[in-house]
Coordinates of C-alpha atoms in Angstrom, one line a residue:
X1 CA 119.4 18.9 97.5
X2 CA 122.4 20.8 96.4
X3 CA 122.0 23.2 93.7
X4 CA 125.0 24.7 91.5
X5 CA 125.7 28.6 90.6
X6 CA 124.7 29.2 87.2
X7 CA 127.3 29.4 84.4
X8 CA 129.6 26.8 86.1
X9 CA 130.5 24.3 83.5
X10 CA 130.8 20.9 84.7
X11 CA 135.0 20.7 84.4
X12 CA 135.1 23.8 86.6
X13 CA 133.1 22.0 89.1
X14 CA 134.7 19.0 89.2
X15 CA 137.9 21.0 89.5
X16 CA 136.7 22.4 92.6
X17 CA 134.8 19.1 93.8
X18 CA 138.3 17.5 94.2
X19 CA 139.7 20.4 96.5
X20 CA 139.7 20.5 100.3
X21 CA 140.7 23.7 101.5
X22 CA 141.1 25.5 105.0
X23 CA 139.9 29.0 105.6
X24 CA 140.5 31.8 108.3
X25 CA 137.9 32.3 111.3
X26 CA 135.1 30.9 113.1
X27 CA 132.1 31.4 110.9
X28 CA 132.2 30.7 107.0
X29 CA 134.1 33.5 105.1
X30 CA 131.7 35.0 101.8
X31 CA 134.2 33.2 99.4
X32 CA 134.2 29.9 100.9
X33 CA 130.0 29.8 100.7
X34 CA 129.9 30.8 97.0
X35 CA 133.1 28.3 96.3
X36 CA 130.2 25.7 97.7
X37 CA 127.6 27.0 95.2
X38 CA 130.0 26.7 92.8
X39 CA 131.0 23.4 93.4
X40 CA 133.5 22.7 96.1
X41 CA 131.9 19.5 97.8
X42 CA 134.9 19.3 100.9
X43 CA 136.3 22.0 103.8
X44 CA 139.5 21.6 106.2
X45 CA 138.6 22.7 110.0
X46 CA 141.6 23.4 111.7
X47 CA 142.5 24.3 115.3
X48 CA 142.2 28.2 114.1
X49 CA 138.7 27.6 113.0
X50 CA 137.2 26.0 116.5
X51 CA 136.1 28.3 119.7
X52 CA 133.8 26.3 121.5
X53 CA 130.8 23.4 121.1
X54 CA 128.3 25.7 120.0
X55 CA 130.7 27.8 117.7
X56 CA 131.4 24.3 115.6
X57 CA 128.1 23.7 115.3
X58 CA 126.9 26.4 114.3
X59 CA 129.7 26.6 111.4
X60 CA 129.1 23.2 110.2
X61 CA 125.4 24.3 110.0
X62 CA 126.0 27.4 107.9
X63 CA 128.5 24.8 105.2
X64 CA 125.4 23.0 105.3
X65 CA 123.1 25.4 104.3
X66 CA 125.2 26.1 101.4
X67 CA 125.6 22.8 100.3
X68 CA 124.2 20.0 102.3
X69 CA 125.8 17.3 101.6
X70 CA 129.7 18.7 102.3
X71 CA 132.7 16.8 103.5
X72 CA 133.8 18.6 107.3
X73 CA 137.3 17.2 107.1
X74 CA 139.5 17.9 110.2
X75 CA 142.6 16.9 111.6
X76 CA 141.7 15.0 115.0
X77 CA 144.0 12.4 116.2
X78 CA 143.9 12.5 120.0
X79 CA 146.7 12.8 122.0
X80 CA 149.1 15.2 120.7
X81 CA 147.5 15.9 117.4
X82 CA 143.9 17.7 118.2
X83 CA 141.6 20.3 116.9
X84 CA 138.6 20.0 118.5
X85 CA 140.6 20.5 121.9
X86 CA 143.5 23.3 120.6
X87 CA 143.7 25.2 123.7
X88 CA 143.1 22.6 126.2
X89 CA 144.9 19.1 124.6
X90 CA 143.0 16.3 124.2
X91 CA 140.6 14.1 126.6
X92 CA 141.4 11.1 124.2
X93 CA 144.3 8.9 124.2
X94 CA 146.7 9.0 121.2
X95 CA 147.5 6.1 119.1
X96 CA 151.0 5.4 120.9
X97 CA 149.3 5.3 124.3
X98 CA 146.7 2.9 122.8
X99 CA 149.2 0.6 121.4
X100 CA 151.0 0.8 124.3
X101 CA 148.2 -0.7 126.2
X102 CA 147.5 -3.0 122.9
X103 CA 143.6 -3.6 123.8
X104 CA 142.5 -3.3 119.9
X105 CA 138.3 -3.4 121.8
X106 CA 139.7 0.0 123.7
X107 CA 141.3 1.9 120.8
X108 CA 138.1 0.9 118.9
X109 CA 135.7 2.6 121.5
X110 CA 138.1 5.6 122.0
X111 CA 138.1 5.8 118.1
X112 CA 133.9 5.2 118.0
X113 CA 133.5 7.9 120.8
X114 CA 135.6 10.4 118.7
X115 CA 133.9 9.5 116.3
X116 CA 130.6 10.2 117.6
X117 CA 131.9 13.6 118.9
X118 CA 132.6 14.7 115.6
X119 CA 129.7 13.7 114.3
X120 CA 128.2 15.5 117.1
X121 CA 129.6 18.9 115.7
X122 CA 128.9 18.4 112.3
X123 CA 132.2 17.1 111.3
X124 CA 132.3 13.9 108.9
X125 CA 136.1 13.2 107.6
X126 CA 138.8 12.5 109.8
X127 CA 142.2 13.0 108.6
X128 CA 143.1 9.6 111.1
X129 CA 144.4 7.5 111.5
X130 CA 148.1 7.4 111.8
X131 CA 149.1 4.0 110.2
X132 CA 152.5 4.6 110.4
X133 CA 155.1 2.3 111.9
X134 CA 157.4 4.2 113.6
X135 CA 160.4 1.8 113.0
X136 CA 162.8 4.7 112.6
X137 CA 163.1 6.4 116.7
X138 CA 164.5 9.8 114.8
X139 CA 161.3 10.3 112.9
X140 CA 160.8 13.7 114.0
X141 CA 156.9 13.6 112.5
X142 CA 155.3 10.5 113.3
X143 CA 156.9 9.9 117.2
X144 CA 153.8 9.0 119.4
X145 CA 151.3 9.8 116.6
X146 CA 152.2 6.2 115.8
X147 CA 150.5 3.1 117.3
X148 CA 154.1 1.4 117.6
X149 CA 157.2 0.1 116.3
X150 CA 155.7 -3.2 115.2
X151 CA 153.5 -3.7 111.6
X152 CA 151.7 -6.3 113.2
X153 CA 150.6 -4.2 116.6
X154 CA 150.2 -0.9 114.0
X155 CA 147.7 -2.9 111.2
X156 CA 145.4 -4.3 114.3
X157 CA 145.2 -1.3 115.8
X158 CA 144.6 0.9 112.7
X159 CA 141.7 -1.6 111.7
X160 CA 140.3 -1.3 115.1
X161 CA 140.2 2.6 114.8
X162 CA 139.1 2.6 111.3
X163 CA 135.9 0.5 112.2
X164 CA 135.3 2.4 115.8
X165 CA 135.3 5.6 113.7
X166 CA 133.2 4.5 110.8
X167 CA 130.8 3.0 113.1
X168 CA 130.1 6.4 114.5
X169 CA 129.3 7.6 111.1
X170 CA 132.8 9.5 110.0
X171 CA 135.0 8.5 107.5
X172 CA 138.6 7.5 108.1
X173 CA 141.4 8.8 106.4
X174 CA 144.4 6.6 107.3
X175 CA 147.7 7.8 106.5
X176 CA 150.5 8.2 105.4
X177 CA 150.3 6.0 102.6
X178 CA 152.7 4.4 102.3
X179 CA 154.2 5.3 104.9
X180 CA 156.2 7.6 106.7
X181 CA 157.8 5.9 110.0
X182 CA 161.0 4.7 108.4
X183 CA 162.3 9.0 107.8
X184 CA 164.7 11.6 109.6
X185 CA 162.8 14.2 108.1
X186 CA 159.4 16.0 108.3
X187 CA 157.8 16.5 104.7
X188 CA 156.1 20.0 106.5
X189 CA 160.1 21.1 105.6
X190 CA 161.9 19.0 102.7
X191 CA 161.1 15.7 100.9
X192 CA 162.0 12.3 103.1
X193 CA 163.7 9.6 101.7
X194 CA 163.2 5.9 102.8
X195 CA 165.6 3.7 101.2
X196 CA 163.9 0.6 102.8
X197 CA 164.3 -2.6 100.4
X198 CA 161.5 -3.7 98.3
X199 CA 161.4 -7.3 100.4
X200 CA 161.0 -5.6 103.9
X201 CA 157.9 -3.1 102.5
X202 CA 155.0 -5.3 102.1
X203 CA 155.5 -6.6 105.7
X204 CA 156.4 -3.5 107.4
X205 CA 155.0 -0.4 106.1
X206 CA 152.4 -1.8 103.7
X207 CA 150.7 -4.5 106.4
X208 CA 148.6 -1.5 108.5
X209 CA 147.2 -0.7 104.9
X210 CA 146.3 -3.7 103.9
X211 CA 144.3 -4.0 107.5
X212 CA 142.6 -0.3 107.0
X213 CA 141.5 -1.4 103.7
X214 CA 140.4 -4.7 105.1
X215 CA 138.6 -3.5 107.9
X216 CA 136.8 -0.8 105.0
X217 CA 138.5 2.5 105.1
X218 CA 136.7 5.0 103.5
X219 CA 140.2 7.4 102.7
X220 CA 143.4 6.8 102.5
X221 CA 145.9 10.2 102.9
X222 CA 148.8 10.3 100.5
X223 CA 152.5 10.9 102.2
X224 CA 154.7 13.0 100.7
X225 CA 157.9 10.7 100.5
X226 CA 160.4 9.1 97.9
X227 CA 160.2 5.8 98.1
X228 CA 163.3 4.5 95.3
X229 CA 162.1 0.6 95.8
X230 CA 158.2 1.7 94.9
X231 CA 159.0 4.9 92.8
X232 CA 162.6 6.1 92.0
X233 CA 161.5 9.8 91.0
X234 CA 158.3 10.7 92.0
X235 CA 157.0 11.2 95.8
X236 CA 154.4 8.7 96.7
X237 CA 151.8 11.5 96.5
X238 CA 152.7 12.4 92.7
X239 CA 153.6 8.5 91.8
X240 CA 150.9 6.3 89.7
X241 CA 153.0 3.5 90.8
X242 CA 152.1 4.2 94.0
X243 CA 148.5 5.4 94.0
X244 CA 147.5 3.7 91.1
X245 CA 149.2 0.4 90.4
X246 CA 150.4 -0.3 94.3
X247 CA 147.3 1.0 96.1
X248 CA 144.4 0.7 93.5
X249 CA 146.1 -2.5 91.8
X250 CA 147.8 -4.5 94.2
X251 CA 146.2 -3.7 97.3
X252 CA 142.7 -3.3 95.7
X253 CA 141.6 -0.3 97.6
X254 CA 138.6 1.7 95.9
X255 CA 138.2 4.4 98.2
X256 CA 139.3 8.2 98.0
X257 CA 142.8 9.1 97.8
X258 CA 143.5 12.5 99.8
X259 CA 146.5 14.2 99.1
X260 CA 148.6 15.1 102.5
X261 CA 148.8 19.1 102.5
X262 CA 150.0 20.3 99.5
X263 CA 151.5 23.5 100.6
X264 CA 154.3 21.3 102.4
X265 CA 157.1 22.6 101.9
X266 CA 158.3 18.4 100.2
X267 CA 155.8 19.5 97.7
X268 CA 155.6 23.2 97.2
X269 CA 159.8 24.1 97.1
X270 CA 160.1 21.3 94.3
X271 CA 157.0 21.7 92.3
X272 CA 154.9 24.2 93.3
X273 CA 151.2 23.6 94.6
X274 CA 149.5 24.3 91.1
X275 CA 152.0 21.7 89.1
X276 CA 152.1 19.3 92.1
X277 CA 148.2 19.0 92.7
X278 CA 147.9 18.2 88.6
X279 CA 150.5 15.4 88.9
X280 CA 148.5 14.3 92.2
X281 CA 145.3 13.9 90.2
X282 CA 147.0 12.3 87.2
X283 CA 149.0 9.9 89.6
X284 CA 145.4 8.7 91.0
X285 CA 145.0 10.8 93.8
X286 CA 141.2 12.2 94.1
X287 CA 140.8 15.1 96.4
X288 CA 143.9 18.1 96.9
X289 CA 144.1 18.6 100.7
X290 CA 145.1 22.7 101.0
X291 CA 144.9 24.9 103.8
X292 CA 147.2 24.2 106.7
X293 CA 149.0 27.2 105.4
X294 CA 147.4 28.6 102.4
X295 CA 143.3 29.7 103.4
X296 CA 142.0 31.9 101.4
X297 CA 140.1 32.3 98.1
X298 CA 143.1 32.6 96.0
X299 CA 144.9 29.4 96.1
X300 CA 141.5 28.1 95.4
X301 CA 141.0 29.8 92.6
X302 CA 144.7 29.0 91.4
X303 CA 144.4 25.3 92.0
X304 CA 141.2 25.2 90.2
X305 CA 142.4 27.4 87.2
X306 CA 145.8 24.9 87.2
X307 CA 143.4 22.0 87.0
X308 CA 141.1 23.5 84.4
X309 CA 144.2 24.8 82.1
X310 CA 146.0 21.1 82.5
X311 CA 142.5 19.0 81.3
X312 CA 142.1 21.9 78.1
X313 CA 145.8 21.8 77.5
X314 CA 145.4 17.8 77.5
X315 CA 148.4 17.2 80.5
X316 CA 145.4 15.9 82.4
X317 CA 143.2 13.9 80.9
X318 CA 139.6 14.8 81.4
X319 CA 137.9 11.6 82.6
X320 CA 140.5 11.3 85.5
X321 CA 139.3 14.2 87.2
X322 CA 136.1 13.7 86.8
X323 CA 136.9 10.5 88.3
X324 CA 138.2 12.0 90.7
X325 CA 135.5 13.9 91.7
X326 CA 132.9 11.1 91.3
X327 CA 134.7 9.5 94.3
X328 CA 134.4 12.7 96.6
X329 CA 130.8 13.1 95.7
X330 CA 130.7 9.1 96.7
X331 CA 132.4 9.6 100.0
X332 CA 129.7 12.5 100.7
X333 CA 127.2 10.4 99.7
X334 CA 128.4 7.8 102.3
X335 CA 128.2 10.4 105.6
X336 CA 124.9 11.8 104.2
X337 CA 124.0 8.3 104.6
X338 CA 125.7 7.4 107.8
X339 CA 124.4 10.8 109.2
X340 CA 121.3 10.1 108.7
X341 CA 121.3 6.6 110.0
X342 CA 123.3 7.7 113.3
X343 CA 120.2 10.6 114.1
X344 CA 117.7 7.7 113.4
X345 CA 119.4 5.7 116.2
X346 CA 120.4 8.8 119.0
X347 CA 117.0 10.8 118.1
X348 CA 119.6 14.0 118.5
X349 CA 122.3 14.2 116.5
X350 CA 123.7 17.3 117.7
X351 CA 123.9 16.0 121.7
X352 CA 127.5 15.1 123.2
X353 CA 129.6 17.7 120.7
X354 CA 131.5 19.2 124.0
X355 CA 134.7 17.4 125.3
X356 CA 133.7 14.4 127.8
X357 CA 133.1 16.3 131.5
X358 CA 136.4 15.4 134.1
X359 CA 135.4 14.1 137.0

């Protein structure tokens, strides 16, 4: 059972339960486990973060053993997006080779087995998948990260992944809500613009949502785009009409919201990280994903501080962060859960972390 420092006051807590930051290294930095004691429930492996099998497991141990019932988020696609496989590439297809072949019983094993990979090395949150229709061919993000150029081949293929992954006992976090296929520009740089019409939305980039939610997705990854039909001045990720009356109202999802990375530079040149991940949480998102770039004890620190100074200084009102953070302790809840009933059914949970062997 996970036990708190003493002296942190519950907003401070829930202030740092709704973060999920990156770090440097291979083993757990000093910060990072008192952060945990302190109340940060989530943490953002990256490719920087990963040397080998044992290495990962080991890591995911020693979160563990600070607080045991932490979200191990991580960025694991397949194909050309891949973490677990940095310095080699990936043994698992990526979503445009899937939909290429458009077998939605193959992408969901591919997704179950990476699925059960992760699980294998601790890991319980996967930033995937992409549910992005990539109806604009100069998207220069999305590409082949996309199952296709079609809604109706991308929403049976997301569903498919979504349940192959969850059945393996890690949580989806399909993205990029609500979404990015229809943009020239990458949001790692400036702030995209789709100027798609409100009629051609709710069949194009909206249907792969509506089949993630379906199908039971535990996340759902914010994009950082303006979207004038849904949202003339906010970016989806900072938009209640978006997060709250789109996704939570209309589409009736009641999941987490992640936040995409909020030291992009479509959030951080225009608002700033602290200021952007307080409109974030007041728009309805639930957890601040952080790290990509910024991994170290000071931008947690600063988000928290921004948080805690927004709720006292009433731009934030108090019971939507701890809402907020009741839903990441709920998703944690959830793996614990699944964890435990996937080492039930293997009798090891820690066998099959290394890649598949090639024969």
């Amino acid at each position: 059972m996970t036990t708190f420092a003493k002296g942190t006051d519950t907003l401070t807590r829930d202030a740092l339960t709704v973060l999920q930051p990156g770090f440097t290294g291979t083993t757990a930095p000093d910060w990072l486990l008192r952060r945990l004691g302190e109340g940060l429930a989530s943490v953002g492996l990256f490719g920087r973060n990963i040397a080998s099998p044992d290495q990962l497991r080991a890591l995911t141990a020693q979160l563990r053993a600070e607080r045991d019932d932490v979200l191990v988020a991580i960025d694991e696609e397949g194909g050309d997006v891949t973490r677990l496989e940095v310095r080699t590439g990936s043994s698992f297809p990526g979503n445009h080779a899937l939909g290429a072949v458009d077998d939605v019983d193959l992408t969901r094993e591919v997704a179950f087995e990476l699925g059960r990979r992760l699980a294998a090395c601790g890991v319980n949150l996967n930033w995937a998948p992409s549910a992005d229709v990539n109806s604009n061919p100069s998207n220069p993000v999305i590409g082949v990260r996309s199952f296709g150029a079609a809604a109706d081949l991308v929403a049976r293929h997301t569903a498919a992944y979504v349940t192959g992954l969850q059945s393996a006992g890690v949580a989806a976090c399909t993205k990029h809500f609500p979404g990015h296929g229809d943009t020239a520009t990458d949001s790692h740089h400036a702030l995209p613009r789709i100027d798609a019409d409100a009629s051609v939305l709710p069949e194009r980039e909206l249907a792969p949502f509506r089949a993630a939610i379906a199908a039971g997705s535990r996340a759902v990854m914010s994009a950082h785009i303006l979207v004038p039909a849904l949202d003339p001045d906010h970016p989806a990720t900072l938009s209640r009409k978006i997060l709250t009356d789109l996704l939570r109202g209309e589409l009736g999802y009641d999941g987490l919201i992640v936040t995409d990375g909020m030291e992009m530079q479509a959030i951080a040149a225009t608002y700033g990280i602290e200021r952007g991940s307080v409109l974030a949480i007041a728009a309805g998102a639930d957890a601040i994903c952080v790290g990509g770039g910024l991994a170290d004890d000071e931008t947690v620190r600063r988000l928290r501080d921004a948080l805690v100074g927004a709720v006292r200084s009433g731009d934030l009102p108090e019971e939507r962060l701890a809402d907020a953070a009741e839903r990441v302790r709920a998703l944690a809840r959830w793996t614990a859960a699944a964890s435990a009933a996937d080492a039930s059914a293997t009798g090891d949970p820690d066998v099959g972390c290394a890649p598949p062997a090639v024969p």
